[in-house]
Every structure is written in C-alpha cells, then in structure tokens.
Amino acid sequence: MLSYILDRLKSSIVVLFVVSVITFFVLMIIPGNPAQLILGTDATPEAIQELHAAMGLDRPLYQQYLSWLLDLFTLDMGSSYVYGESVTALIARSIPVTFSISIFAMVMAVFIAFLFGIISAIKKNSIADYFSRSIMQLGAAIPSFWIGMVFIVYFGIKLRILPVSGFVPIEQSFAGFIKSILLPSVVLAIGEVGTLLRIIRSSMLDSLKQDYMDMARVKGLSTGKTYIKYALRGALTAPLTIIGMQFAKLAGGTVVVETIFALPGLGRMVLTAVEHRDIVLLQGLVMFITSTVIIITLIVDISVMYLNPRIKSFQQGEL
Amino acid sequence: MRKNISLILGIILVLIIIAVWVLSFVYMPYPPNEMNIPDKFLKPSIDSEHILGTDNFGRDILSRIMYGSRNVLLVGIGSVTLGTLLGIFLGAVAAMKRFANTIIMRIMDGLMAFPGILLAMMLVAVLERGIQGSIIAISIFMVPVFSRLVYSMILDTEALLYIKAAKSYGSSRKQIFLRHYIPAMLPRLITQFTSAIGSAVMIETSLSFLGLGIQPPYASWGLMLSESRQFFLSYPYLAVAPGIAIIITVLGFNLIGDGLNDILINRGNSNE
C-alpha cells in the first residue's frame, strides 16, 4: 500500500524532472536574443549586451537550468517581459479563471457521460444507445472554437441572455460569475464528454457480464439495485482513471476556449507568451500547468487504488 | 454486423475529403487567394458563381475550402507518418536495447505529461510558423503514443514461442523486428495511425485558428474560421463551410479508427 504510493510518487518526480528539462531546453533553442526582444530594435549593442549578462544568459546552459530549477522551488519564475510583472503573480491571478471553467466543465461532462453511458450500456442497441454513441463521435469531432462561435452568436447576440466575453470574479457577483463561465464550460465539456462516455459505456458493459451480476439477481435484488450497487461499482475504476487524464487534456483545451471568450486565464496567457516569444513566461506557465496535471493524475491514481483493492494486491504481488 | 457501420461511414467521409483534395489539383472555381472586393460577402447560393459565397476580401469560399484540404491533409497525414516512424524506432530501440530503455521511456513519459495542445504550442514558439512547423510540432506530440505502443507490444510478443524459435535459429535482431514484430504489431499500428490523423487534423486546425499554424493569405480551415470571427455576427455563413469540412475530416478518420479497432483488434468480441 505505502510502497505503491511511494512508487507512484517517485515516478511522478522523475516525470516532473524530465518535463522541466524538456521545457527549459526546448525553449532555450529559440532563435533570437531575448535581450534584443525586450529592448527592441533600436537598442544599442552595448545595452543589449548588458541586459544579456544581467539576465544571466551568458552563463553555460546547464548553469542557467540549475538556477532556473532552484528558483522554481522558491516559486520565483522570473518576470515576463510582455506584462512586465512576475510570472508567479500573473499565474496566481489567472488561476481562478481557468480552474473555474475546468472544474465546471468536468462536473458537467462527468454527469452527462455517466447518465448516457449507463443508459446506453443497460439498453444496448436501443435508440438511446445510438443517440449517446452519436454524441460520443460528434463530441470528439466538432472543434471547440466552432461551437464557441456558434454559442456566442446564439446565446450572446441573438438571445442576449449570456455575456460573450470577459470574466466576473465570484466575490464580485455570484450570478455574474456563473453567467460568465457557463458558455466556456459547456464548450469545454462537449469536447470531454465523448471520451468519458465511451469508457463508462464499455466498462459498464463489462461489469454487466460478470458473475456477480447473476449472483445479485439470484439473491432477488431489484434490477435497479443490481445496476447501482453492483454493476456501477464494478465499472468505476477505468472512468475514474480517465477523468484524471481528461482533466489534463482540459488544461490544453482552455487555450482555445479562453481565446474565443476573451477570458483572462492561463490558456490565454500561454497564447500571448507564444505569440510574443516571452520565454520566461512560457517556461513558467508550462511548468505550472504540467505539474498541476501530474499532481492531479497522482491523486486520482491513489484514490482509484483505495476504491479498487485488486490493484493494491496486484502491486504487492498477491495475484 | 453493425460494427461495420462506423467503418463504412468513416470511409465515405474520408473519401469525400480525398475527392475534394484531388479535385483541388485539377480544378478550382477561382484562384483561392484572388481578392475581388466588389464581390465581398456574397451569400452562398446554388445559382450564383460562388456556390459557398465569398469572404470579406471577395475570395471564393469553395476554392479556399478546396485549397485548405491540401494543407489540412498534408499536415495531418504528414505529421502522423513522421510521428509513427519516429515512435516505432524509439519504441523498438527501447524494447530491444536495455541501456536505452530507461532514458527513452522516461523522455516519452515526460512528453506525455504535457497536456494536449500545450506541447505543440511550445514547439511552435521555437519553430517557424507554417506547414513545416505544424508538421514537426504535431509529429513530436504523436511520438510518445506510438513508441509506448510499440514498446509494450514488443515486450508482450517477446515471450511468444515463434519469436523464441526465430532467435534460436539465429535470426538477427533486425530480421526478427522486420519479419516478426512488425507484422504482429500491424493491426494496432494501423488502427492507432488512423485515429491519430483525426487528432492531428484537430490540432492543426486549432493551431491555425490561434494564428500559430498556416499563415495568411494561404487557406486553412482553422484560419478561415478565425478570419471569419470579426464578421461572423453579420455573416454567419462564413463559418459554416470550414466548420463542416473539419467535422467531416475528423469524424471520418475517427470512425475508420473505431471500425478497424473492432475488426482488427477486438475481432467481434467487442462491446459494440
């Protein structure tokens, strides 16, 4: 049990380390001199040279990497030249936006996916099943920016019931907050539903085939009870693992959604950083987003193990 | 027999796109980048000379959709091919050469950890924007999936009798790889390859939409959608054609992937 957690922890740290190496070195081979970028084209060569040295860019790469890594531990990610602010402060300010829409989207996607996934498995090959499988395929094929544009026109301009851009913090107005994140979250959720639905449907189908289902029926439990108490419980492991992975995918999806709805979140800032080649900001953002994803996956894996003792015994070599 | 419906539907959709793509080399109603300001914002109509209408520069939308199919397919198929080859190579080296195993697979774990489009965006920041940059960025995104697949399949197959037999006959590693591993892996690779094209097309259009992919004035469906954003409120038809083109392409490749998965891998005992 403990050894499994330690193992997972160890491998997460290794992955984090690899991610930091990739992030740092990939972005360091960027063409162009960051000092030149900051000072603009009419700066004197001496000024550029001076800033170059002040930023520590004349040191060997591995030294730059080590000092960057050490600074990361103290949450010092340097400062962004586009915004002229510390990266940590910028990230802290964007977190509420991105987390709100991600969590909201995930809750919606999980709810819909479970609802349709279970119905679709129980009533296999019914109209409901075909319907949810169409959602599954379409959800994965419709680009989120396209749905976003359609939503903006329909709900924002035609019906005028929802705002089409901007973010209202929750402490300012609760209704305003919900309204401002509703459309972006729905758009994000549509992209997530398909994968989740597929997994829930297939693990539910597997679970329905197991012997314990016959056993439950023989015991005289009502059909509804057998589905919920036995089939669903047996079918939870795979969807939970996937929810963790989907959360990770969401972090990438927010770039597009935040851009369409003009939300000042992490994804939007990634785009700004890429557009302006703001390396320091991009390094910080990528490290932050990826670490969050790795930590969430770790938590999900450990919780799944609590739910499913079979993994535990498998890890301990009892099976 | 219903499991073949996805395959058939997928093949039909992909054939439509391929037909449009082939036709774009033979005939396009107008040069795709030709501007004609007096004719701007013509609504789509079957009787008009511009069946799908014109955009804000009076460019023919049908021609731009046709031209865009070249970029989308080139980036989609090109990046997945490159990613697959690199992935097979790295996965095979990791599985067959012990010393390389840890290094390669840890790097793959690291690449896997970047969520979705983030890795591609980071690479685009380094590379030139355009077709080449998109192909390289998306192919690197694809590498870990394929290398992990190949790695685990080789480890699974390694213990099988016929591989042991081949080894005892003195076959070289290269021979075993080409004559035994590759055929054994083919069904899964083909399935994964097809589905990956669907996701590659989605990433390409997203990158173009964000302005990080194919650059104006060239046509790409994602770019057409992003250009239509300013005029979308008054001229919503601008977004219809590129949106549908993207959906047909992604859906088509995904459905083929699913259909192949049932036929080649699950062999009938699937949940369909």
Coordinates of C-alpha atoms in Angstrom, one line a residue:
Chain A
M1 CA 0.0 0.0 0.0
L2 CA 2.5 2.5 1.2
S3 CA 5.1 1.1 -1.2
Y4 CA 2.7 1.7 -4.1
I5 CA 2.2 5.3 -3.1
L6 CA 5.9 5.8 -2.8
D7 CA 6.5 4.2 -6.2
R8 CA 3.9 6.5 -7.8
L9 CA 5.4 9.5 -6.0
K10 CA 8.9 8.5 -7.2
S11 CA 7.8 8.2 -10.8
S12 CA 5.9 11.4 -10.7
I13 CA 9.0 13.2 -9.5
V14 CA 11.0 11.7 -12.3
V15 CA 8.4 12.8 -14.9
L16 CA 8.4 16.3 -13.4
F17 CA 12.2 16.4 -13.7
V18 CA 12.0 15.3 -17.4
V19 CA 9.3 17.8 -18.1
S20 CA 11.5 20.6 -16.6
V21 CA 14.4 19.6 -18.7
I22 CA 12.3 19.5 -21.9
T23 CA 10.6 22.8 -21.1
F24 CA 13.8 24.6 -20.4
F25 CA 16.0 23.3 -23.2
V26 CA 13.4 23.3 -25.9
L27 CA 12.6 26.9 -25.2
M28 CA 16.3 27.9 -24.9
I29 CA 17.0 26.9 -28.6
I30 CA 14.5 29.6 -29.6
P31 CA 16.0 31.8 -32.3
G32 CA 16.7 35.4 -31.4
N33 CA 18.2 37.1 -28.4
P34 CA 15.7 37.6 -25.5
A35 CA 17.6 40.8 -24.6
Q36 CA 17.1 42.1 -28.1
L37 CA 13.4 41.2 -27.9
I38 CA 12.9 43.1 -24.7
L39 CA 14.8 46.2 -25.7
G40 CA 13.5 46.4 -29.2
T41 CA 15.3 47.0 -32.5
D42 CA 16.7 50.5 -31.8
A43 CA 18.7 49.5 -28.7
T44 CA 22.5 49.9 -28.8
P45 CA 24.5 46.7 -28.9
E46 CA 26.1 47.7 -25.5
A47 CA 22.7 47.9 -23.8
I48 CA 21.7 44.5 -25.2
Q49 CA 25.0 43.0 -24.1
E50 CA 24.5 44.5 -20.6
L51 CA 20.9 43.1 -20.3
H52 CA 22.0 39.8 -21.7
A53 CA 24.6 39.5 -18.9
A54 CA 22.2 40.8 -16.3
M55 CA 19.7 38.1 -17.2
G56 CA 22.4 35.5 -16.8
L57 CA 22.2 34.5 -20.4
D58 CA 26.0 34.4 -20.9
R59 CA 26.4 31.5 -18.5
P60 CA 26.6 27.9 -19.7
L61 CA 23.2 26.4 -20.3
Y62 CA 23.3 23.8 -17.6
Q63 CA 24.1 26.5 -15.0
Q64 CA 21.1 28.5 -16.3
Y65 CA 19.0 25.4 -16.0
L66 CA 20.1 24.7 -12.4
S67 CA 19.5 28.2 -11.2
W68 CA 16.1 28.2 -13.0
L69 CA 15.2 24.9 -11.3
L70 CA 16.3 26.2 -7.9
D71 CA 14.2 29.4 -8.4
L72 CA 11.2 27.2 -9.2
F73 CA 11.3 25.7 -5.8
T74 CA 11.0 29.1 -4.2
L75 CA 8.2 29.9 -6.7
D76 CA 10.3 32.5 -8.3
M77 CA 9.8 32.1 -12.1
G78 CA 11.3 35.3 -13.2
S79 CA 9.4 38.1 -14.8
S80 CA 7.5 38.4 -18.0
Y81 CA 8.7 41.0 -20.5
V82 CA 5.3 41.3 -22.2
Y83 CA 3.5 42.1 -19.0
G84 CA 6.4 43.5 -17.0
E85 CA 5.3 41.5 -14.0
S86 CA 6.5 38.5 -12.0
V87 CA 5.3 35.2 -13.6
T88 CA 4.2 33.9 -10.2
A89 CA 1.8 36.9 -9.7
L90 CA 0.5 36.5 -13.3
I91 CA -0.2 32.8 -12.8
A92 CA -1.8 33.4 -9.4
R93 CA -4.2 36.0 -11.0
S94 CA -5.2 33.6 -13.8
I95 CA -5.8 30.5 -11.8
P96 CA -9.3 31.3 -10.6
V97 CA -10.5 31.8 -14.2
T98 CA -9.0 28.6 -15.6
F99 CA -9.8 26.5 -12.6
S100 CA -13.4 27.7 -12.5
I101 CA -14.2 26.8 -16.1
S102 CA -12.2 23.5 -15.9
I103 CA -13.9 22.3 -12.8
F104 CA -17.4 23.4 -14.0
A105 CA -16.8 21.7 -17.4
M106 CA -15.5 18.5 -15.8
V107 CA -18.5 18.3 -13.5
M108 CA -20.9 18.7 -16.4
A109 CA -19.0 16.3 -18.6
V110 CA -18.9 13.6 -15.9
F111 CA -22.6 14.0 -15.1
I112 CA -23.7 13.7 -18.7
A113 CA -21.2 10.9 -19.5
F114 CA -22.4 8.8 -16.6
L115 CA -26.0 9.4 -17.3
F116 CA -25.8 8.5 -21.0
G117 CA -23.0 5.9 -20.6
I118 CA -25.1 3.9 -18.1
I119 CA -28.3 4.1 -20.0
S120 CA -26.5 3.2 -23.2
A121 CA -24.9 0.1 -21.6
I122 CA -28.1 -1.1 -20.0
K123 CA -30.2 -0.5 -23.0
K124 CA -27.6 -1.7 -25.5
N125 CA -28.6 -1.2 -29.2
S126 CA -31.6 0.8 -28.3
I127 CA -32.4 4.3 -29.7
A128 CA -30.9 5.8 -26.5
D129 CA -27.7 3.8 -27.1
Y130 CA -27.4 5.0 -30.7
F131 CA -28.1 8.5 -29.6
S132 CA -25.3 8.5 -26.9
R133 CA -22.9 6.9 -29.3
S134 CA -23.6 9.7 -31.8
I135 CA -22.8 12.2 -29.1
M136 CA -19.6 10.3 -28.4
Q137 CA -18.4 10.6 -32.0
L138 CA -19.6 14.1 -32.7
G139 CA -18.3 15.4 -29.4
A140 CA -14.8 14.3 -30.4
A141 CA -15.1 15.7 -34.0
I142 CA -16.6 19.1 -33.5
P143 CA -13.9 21.8 -33.0
S144 CA -14.4 23.6 -29.7
F145 CA -13.7 27.0 -31.4
W146 CA -16.5 26.4 -33.8
I147 CA -19.1 25.6 -31.1
G148 CA -17.8 28.5 -29.2
M149 CA -18.5 30.9 -32.1
V150 CA -22.0 29.4 -32.6
F151 CA -22.8 29.8 -28.9
I152 CA -21.6 33.4 -28.9
V153 CA -23.9 34.3 -31.7
Y154 CA -26.9 32.4 -30.5
F155 CA -26.9 33.0 -26.7
G156 CA -24.9 36.2 -26.6
I157 CA -26.1 38.1 -29.6
K158 CA -29.5 36.7 -30.6
L159 CA -31.0 35.8 -27.3
R160 CA -28.8 38.2 -25.3
I161 CA -29.0 36.1 -22.2
L162 CA -25.4 35.4 -21.6
P163 CA -22.2 37.5 -21.8
V164 CA -19.9 36.6 -24.7
S165 CA -16.6 37.7 -23.2
G166 CA -14.8 38.5 -20.0
F167 CA -14.8 37.1 -16.5
V168 CA -16.6 38.2 -13.4
P169 CA -14.9 37.1 -10.2
I170 CA -17.0 35.1 -7.8
E171 CA -16.6 37.6 -5.0
Q172 CA -17.9 40.4 -7.2
S173 CA -21.2 38.8 -8.1
F174 CA -22.2 35.1 -7.9
A175 CA -24.8 35.3 -10.7
G176 CA -22.4 37.2 -12.9
F177 CA -19.6 34.6 -12.2
I178 CA -21.8 31.7 -13.2
K179 CA -23.0 33.5 -16.3
S180 CA -19.5 34.4 -17.3
I181 CA -18.2 30.8 -17.1
L182 CA -21.3 29.0 -18.3
L183 CA -20.7 29.1 -22.0
P184 CA -17.0 28.5 -21.9
S185 CA -17.5 25.5 -19.6
V186 CA -20.2 24.0 -21.8
V187 CA -17.9 24.3 -24.8
L188 CA -15.1 22.6 -22.9
A189 CA -17.4 19.9 -21.6
I190 CA -18.6 19.0 -25.1
G191 CA -15.1 18.1 -26.0
E192 CA -14.6 15.9 -23.0
V193 CA -17.9 14.0 -22.9
G194 CA -17.1 11.7 -25.8
T195 CA -14.1 10.0 -24.3
L196 CA -15.6 9.6 -20.9
L197 CA -18.9 8.3 -22.3
R198 CA -17.0 5.7 -24.3
I199 CA -15.1 4.4 -21.2
I200 CA -18.1 4.4 -19.0
R201 CA -20.2 2.5 -21.5
S202 CA -17.6 -0.2 -22.2
S203 CA -16.7 -0.7 -18.5
M204 CA -20.4 -0.8 -17.6
L205 CA -20.9 -3.4 -20.3
D206 CA -18.0 -5.5 -19.0
S207 CA -19.3 -5.2 -15.5
L208 CA -22.8 -6.3 -16.5
K209 CA -21.3 -9.5 -17.9
Q210 CA -19.7 -10.5 -14.6
D211 CA -20.8 -13.4 -12.4
Y212 CA -21.6 -11.2 -9.5
M213 CA -24.5 -9.7 -11.5
D214 CA -26.1 -13.1 -11.8
M215 CA -25.5 -13.6 -8.1
A216 CA -27.2 -10.3 -7.2
R217 CA -30.2 -11.2 -9.4
V218 CA -30.4 -14.7 -7.8
K219 CA -30.3 -13.0 -4.4
G220 CA -33.5 -11.3 -5.5
L221 CA -32.3 -7.7 -5.7
S222 CA -34.4 -5.4 -7.9
T223 CA -32.9 -4.6 -11.3
G224 CA -32.3 -1.0 -10.3
K225 CA -30.4 -2.1 -7.2
T226 CA -28.2 -4.6 -9.1
Y227 CA -27.2 -1.9 -11.6
I228 CA -26.3 0.7 -9.0
K229 CA -24.9 -1.5 -6.2
Y230 CA -23.0 -4.0 -8.3
A231 CA -22.6 -3.0 -12.0
L232 CA -21.8 0.6 -11.5
R233 CA -19.4 -0.1 -8.6
G234 CA -17.6 -2.7 -10.6
A235 CA -17.4 -0.3 -13.5
L236 CA -15.9 2.7 -11.7
T237 CA -12.1 2.2 -11.9
A238 CA -11.5 2.9 -15.6
P239 CA -13.7 6.0 -15.8
L240 CA -12.0 7.5 -12.7
T241 CA -8.6 7.0 -14.2
I242 CA -9.7 8.6 -17.4
I243 CA -11.3 11.5 -15.5
G244 CA -7.8 12.3 -14.2
M245 CA -6.4 12.1 -17.8
Q246 CA -9.2 14.2 -19.2
F247 CA -8.5 16.9 -16.6
A248 CA -5.1 17.0 -18.0
K249 CA -6.4 17.4 -21.6
L250 CA -8.7 20.1 -20.4
A251 CA -5.7 22.2 -19.3
G252 CA -4.7 22.3 -23.0
G253 CA -8.3 22.9 -24.3
T254 CA -8.7 26.0 -22.2
V255 CA -6.2 27.8 -24.5
V256 CA -8.8 27.8 -27.4
V257 CA -11.8 28.4 -25.2
E258 CA -10.3 31.3 -23.3
T259 CA -9.2 32.9 -26.5
I260 CA -12.7 32.8 -28.0
F261 CA -14.4 34.1 -24.9
A262 CA -11.7 36.5 -24.1
L263 CA -11.2 35.1 -20.6
P264 CA -8.0 36.2 -18.8
G265 CA -6.9 32.7 -17.8
L266 CA -3.8 30.6 -18.0
G267 CA -4.5 29.3 -21.6
R268 CA -4.9 32.8 -22.9
M269 CA -1.6 33.7 -21.4
V270 CA 0.1 30.7 -23.0
L271 CA -1.0 32.0 -26.3
T272 CA 0.2 35.5 -25.6
A273 CA 3.6 34.1 -24.4
V274 CA 3.9 32.0 -27.6
E275 CA 2.9 35.0 -29.9
H276 CA 5.5 37.3 -28.3
R277 CA 8.0 34.6 -27.7
D278 CA 8.1 35.5 -24.0
I279 CA 10.3 32.6 -22.9
V280 CA 10.3 33.2 -19.2
L281 CA 6.6 33.4 -19.0
L282 CA 6.1 30.4 -21.3
Q283 CA 8.5 28.3 -19.2
G284 CA 6.7 29.3 -16.0
L285 CA 3.3 28.6 -17.5
V286 CA 4.2 25.2 -19.0
M287 CA 5.9 24.1 -15.8
F288 CA 2.9 25.2 -13.7
I289 CA 0.2 23.6 -15.9
T290 CA 2.1 20.4 -16.4
S291 CA 3.0 20.0 -12.7
T292 CA -0.7 20.6 -11.8
V293 CA -1.6 17.9 -14.3
I294 CA 0.9 15.4 -12.9
I295 CA -0.2 16.0 -9.3
I296 CA -3.9 15.6 -10.2
T297 CA -3.1 12.3 -12.0
L298 CA -1.2 11.1 -9.0
I299 CA -4.1 11.9 -6.6
V300 CA -6.5 10.2 -8.9
D301 CA -4.3 7.1 -9.2
I302 CA -4.0 6.8 -5.4
S303 CA -7.7 7.3 -4.9
V304 CA -8.5 4.7 -7.5
M305 CA -6.4 2.3 -5.6
Y306 CA -8.4 2.8 -2.5
L307 CA -11.5 2.1 -4.4
N308 CA -10.2 -1.0 -6.1
P309 CA -8.3 -3.3 -3.8
R310 CA -7.4 -5.5 -6.7
I311 CA -4.8 -3.0 -7.9
K312 CA -3.4 -2.9 -4.4
S313 CA -2.9 -6.7 -4.2
F314 CA -1.6 -6.8 -7.8
Q315 CA 1.0 -4.3 -6.8
Q316 CA 2.0 -6.4 -3.8
G317 CA 2.3 -9.4 -6.0
E318 CA -0.6 -11.3 -4.4
L319 CA -2.3 -12.0 -7.6
Chain B
M1 CA -23.0 -6.5 -38.5
R2 CA -23.5 -3.0 -37.0
K3 CA -19.8 -2.7 -36.2
N4 CA -19.0 -2.1 -39.8
I5 CA -21.3 0.9 -40.0
S6 CA -18.6 3.1 -38.4
L7 CA -16.0 1.8 -40.8
I8 CA -18.2 2.3 -43.9
L9 CA -19.4 5.7 -42.8
G10 CA -15.8 6.7 -42.0
I11 CA -14.6 5.6 -45.4
I12 CA -17.3 7.5 -47.1
L13 CA -16.5 10.7 -45.2
V14 CA -12.7 10.4 -45.8
L15 CA -13.3 9.6 -49.5
I16 CA -15.3 12.9 -49.8
I17 CA -12.4 14.8 -48.4
I18 CA -9.9 13.0 -50.5
A19 CA -12.0 13.7 -53.6
V20 CA -12.1 17.4 -52.7
W21 CA -8.3 17.2 -52.2
V22 CA -7.6 15.5 -55.5
L23 CA -10.0 17.8 -57.4
S24 CA -8.2 20.8 -55.9
F25 CA -5.2 19.9 -58.1
V26 CA -7.3 19.6 -61.2
Y27 CA -9.9 22.3 -60.9
M28 CA -10.8 25.1 -58.5
P29 CA -13.6 27.5 -59.5
Y30 CA -11.4 30.5 -58.6
P31 CA -7.8 31.1 -57.6
P32 CA -8.1 30.6 -53.8
N33 CA -6.2 33.8 -52.9
E34 CA -7.7 36.0 -55.6
M35 CA -9.4 39.1 -54.0
N36 CA -12.3 40.7 -55.5
I37 CA -13.6 43.4 -53.2
P38 CA -16.8 44.4 -55.1
D39 CA -17.9 40.8 -54.7
K40 CA -17.3 40.6 -51.0
F41 CA -19.8 38.9 -48.6
L42 CA -21.8 37.2 -51.3
K43 CA -24.2 34.8 -49.7
P44 CA -24.0 31.1 -50.6
S45 CA -26.4 30.1 -53.3
I46 CA -26.5 27.3 -55.8
D47 CA -27.3 29.6 -58.8
S48 CA -24.5 32.1 -58.1
E49 CA -21.0 31.8 -59.4
H50 CA -19.8 31.4 -55.8
I51 CA -21.7 28.4 -54.5
L52 CA -20.4 28.7 -51.0
G53 CA -20.3 32.5 -51.2
T54 CA -17.3 34.9 -50.8
D55 CA -15.5 36.2 -47.7
N56 CA -14.5 39.7 -46.6
F57 CA -12.0 40.1 -49.4
G58 CA -14.4 38.6 -52.0
R59 CA -12.4 35.4 -52.2
D60 CA -14.4 32.3 -53.3
I61 CA -15.0 30.2 -50.2
L62 CA -15.4 26.9 -52.1
S63 CA -12.0 27.4 -53.7
R64 CA -10.5 28.2 -50.3
I65 CA -12.1 25.1 -48.7
M66 CA -10.6 23.0 -51.6
Y67 CA -7.2 24.6 -51.3
G68 CA -7.4 24.3 -47.5
S69 CA -7.9 20.5 -47.8
R70 CA -4.3 20.3 -49.1
N71 CA -2.8 21.9 -46.1
V72 CA -5.0 20.0 -43.6
L73 CA -4.3 16.6 -45.2
L74 CA -0.6 17.4 -45.7
V75 CA -0.2 18.4 -42.1
G76 CA -2.5 15.7 -40.7
I77 CA -1.1 12.7 -42.6
G78 CA 2.5 14.1 -42.8
S79 CA 2.8 14.7 -39.0
V80 CA 1.3 11.3 -38.1
T81 CA 3.5 9.5 -40.5
L82 CA 6.6 11.2 -39.2
G83 CA 5.4 10.6 -35.6
T84 CA 4.7 7.0 -36.3
L85 CA 8.1 6.3 -37.8
L86 CA 9.9 8.0 -35.0
G87 CA 7.7 6.3 -32.4
I88 CA 8.3 2.9 -33.9
F89 CA 12.0 3.5 -34.0
L90 CA 12.3 4.8 -30.4
G91 CA 9.9 2.2 -29.0
A92 CA 11.8 -0.6 -30.7
V93 CA 15.1 0.6 -29.6
A94 CA 13.8 1.0 -26.0
A95 CA 12.4 -2.5 -26.0
M96 CA 15.4 -4.3 -27.7
K97 CA 18.3 -2.4 -26.2
R98 CA 18.4 -2.5 -22.5
F99 CA 20.6 0.5 -21.9
A100 CA 18.4 2.9 -23.9
N101 CA 15.2 1.7 -22.3
T102 CA 15.1 3.9 -19.2
I103 CA 16.2 7.1 -21.0
I104 CA 13.9 6.8 -23.9
M105 CA 10.8 5.7 -22.0
R106 CA 11.3 8.4 -19.3
I107 CA 11.5 11.1 -22.0
M108 CA 8.3 9.6 -23.5
D109 CA 6.6 9.8 -20.1
G110 CA 7.7 13.4 -19.9
L111 CA 6.4 14.3 -23.3
M112 CA 3.1 12.5 -22.5
A113 CA 2.7 14.7 -19.4
F114 CA 2.2 17.9 -21.4
P115 CA -1.5 18.4 -21.7
G116 CA -3.0 18.4 -25.2
I117 CA -2.1 21.2 -27.5
L118 CA 0.4 22.7 -25.0
L119 CA 3.4 20.8 -26.3
A120 CA 2.5 21.7 -29.9
M121 CA 2.2 25.3 -28.9
M122 CA 5.5 25.3 -27.1
L123 CA 7.2 23.8 -30.1
V124 CA 5.6 26.3 -32.5
A125 CA 7.1 29.0 -30.4
V126 CA 10.5 27.7 -31.3
L127 CA 9.8 26.7 -34.9
E128 CA 8.8 28.7 -37.8
R129 CA 5.0 29.1 -38.1
G130 CA 3.6 27.4 -41.2
I131 CA 3.2 24.0 -42.7
Q132 CA 6.6 22.7 -41.7
G133 CA 6.4 24.0 -38.2
S134 CA 3.0 22.4 -37.7
I135 CA 4.1 19.1 -39.1
I136 CA 7.1 18.9 -36.8
A137 CA 5.2 20.1 -33.7
I138 CA 2.3 17.7 -34.2
S139 CA 4.6 14.8 -35.0
I140 CA 6.5 15.2 -31.8
F141 CA 3.2 15.2 -30.0
M142 CA 2.4 11.8 -31.6
V143 CA 5.8 10.1 -30.9
P144 CA 5.1 9.1 -27.3
V145 CA 1.8 7.3 -28.1
F146 CA 3.4 5.2 -30.8
S147 CA 6.6 4.5 -29.0
R148 CA 4.8 3.3 -25.9
L149 CA 2.5 1.1 -28.1
V150 CA 5.4 -0.5 -29.9
Y151 CA 7.4 -0.8 -26.7
S152 CA 4.7 -2.7 -24.9
M153 CA 3.8 -4.8 -27.9
I154 CA 7.4 -5.9 -28.3
L155 CA 7.6 -6.9 -24.7
D156 CA 4.4 -8.8 -25.0
T157 CA 5.4 -10.6 -28.1
E158 CA 9.0 -11.3 -27.0
A159 CA 7.8 -14.2 -24.8
L160 CA 5.9 -15.9 -27.6
L161 CA 7.2 -19.2 -28.9
Y162 CA 7.7 -18.2 -32.5
I163 CA 10.0 -15.3 -31.5
K164 CA 12.0 -17.6 -29.3
A165 CA 12.2 -20.1 -32.2
A166 CA 13.4 -17.4 -34.5
K167 CA 16.0 -16.4 -32.0
S168 CA 17.2 -19.9 -31.6
Y169 CA 17.5 -20.3 -35.4
G170 CA 19.9 -17.4 -35.2
S171 CA 17.8 -14.6 -36.8
S172 CA 19.3 -11.2 -36.3
R173 CA 17.5 -8.5 -34.3
K174 CA 16.8 -6.6 -37.5
Q175 CA 15.3 -9.7 -39.1
I176 CA 13.1 -10.5 -36.1
F177 CA 11.9 -6.9 -36.0
L178 CA 11.0 -6.7 -39.6
R179 CA 9.7 -10.2 -40.2
H180 CA 8.0 -10.9 -36.8
Y181 CA 7.4 -7.9 -34.7
I182 CA 6.1 -5.5 -37.4
P183 CA 3.5 -8.0 -38.8
A184 CA 2.4 -8.8 -35.3
M185 CA 2.1 -5.1 -34.5
L186 CA 0.5 -4.0 -37.8
P187 CA -3.2 -4.2 -36.7
R188 CA -2.7 -2.0 -33.7
L189 CA -0.4 0.4 -35.6
I190 CA -2.9 0.8 -38.4
T191 CA -5.7 1.5 -36.0
Q192 CA -3.7 3.9 -34.0
F193 CA -2.4 5.6 -37.2
T194 CA -5.9 6.3 -38.5
S195 CA -7.3 7.7 -35.2
A196 CA -4.2 9.8 -34.8
I197 CA -4.8 11.5 -38.1
G198 CA -8.2 12.6 -36.7
S199 CA -6.5 14.2 -33.7
A200 CA -3.7 15.7 -35.8
V201 CA -6.3 17.4 -38.0
M202 CA -7.9 18.8 -34.9
I203 CA -4.6 20.1 -33.5
E204 CA -3.7 21.6 -36.9
T205 CA -7.0 23.5 -37.2
S206 CA -6.7 24.6 -33.6
L207 CA -3.2 25.9 -34.2
S208 CA -4.3 27.7 -37.4
F209 CA -7.3 29.1 -35.6
L210 CA -5.0 30.5 -32.9
G211 CA -2.8 32.0 -35.6
L212 CA 0.1 29.7 -34.9
G213 CA -0.3 27.4 -37.9
I214 CA -0.6 28.1 -41.5
Q215 CA -0.2 31.8 -42.1
P216 CA -2.4 34.2 -44.2
P217 CA -3.1 34.6 -47.1
Y218 CA -2.9 30.9 -47.5
A219 CA -6.1 29.0 -46.8
S220 CA -6.6 26.6 -44.0
W221 CA -9.9 25.7 -42.4
G222 CA -8.9 26.8 -38.9
L223 CA -7.5 30.1 -40.3
M224 CA -10.7 30.6 -42.3
L225 CA -12.7 30.2 -39.1
S226 CA -10.5 32.6 -37.2
E227 CA -10.7 35.2 -40.0
S228 CA -14.5 34.9 -40.0
R229 CA -14.7 35.8 -36.4
Q230 CA -14.9 39.5 -36.9
F231 CA -17.7 39.3 -39.5
F232 CA -19.4 36.3 -38.0
L233 CA -22.2 38.2 -36.4
S234 CA -23.4 39.7 -39.6
Y235 CA -22.3 36.9 -42.0
P236 CA -22.7 33.6 -40.0
Y237 CA -22.4 31.6 -43.2
L238 CA -18.7 32.3 -43.3
A239 CA -18.1 29.8 -40.5
V240 CA -20.4 27.0 -41.8
A241 CA -18.3 25.5 -44.6
P242 CA -14.9 25.4 -42.8
G243 CA -16.6 24.0 -39.7
I244 CA -18.3 21.2 -41.6
A245 CA -15.2 20.4 -43.5
I246 CA -13.3 20.0 -40.2
I247 CA -16.1 17.8 -38.7
I248 CA -16.2 15.6 -41.8
T249 CA -12.5 15.0 -41.8
V250 CA -12.1 14.4 -38.1
L251 CA -15.2 12.3 -37.8
G252 CA -14.2 10.3 -40.9
F253 CA -10.8 9.3 -39.6
N254 CA -12.1 8.6 -36.1
L255 CA -14.8 6.4 -37.4
I256 CA -12.4 4.4 -39.5
G257 CA -10.1 4.0 -36.5
D258 CA -13.1 2.7 -34.4
G259 CA -14.2 0.4 -37.2
L260 CA -10.7 -1.0 -37.7
N261 CA -10.3 -1.4 -33.9
D262 CA -13.4 -3.7 -33.9
I263 CA -12.3 -5.7 -36.9
L264 CA -8.6 -6.0 -36.4
I265 CA -8.2 -6.0 -32.6
N266 CA -11.4 -6.9 -30.8
R267 CA -12.3 -9.4 -33.6
G268 CA -16.0 -9.5 -32.9
N269 CA -15.9 -9.9 -29.1
S270 CA -16.1 -6.1 -28.7
N271 CA -18.8 -4.3 -26.9
E272 CA -20.4 -2.9 -30.0

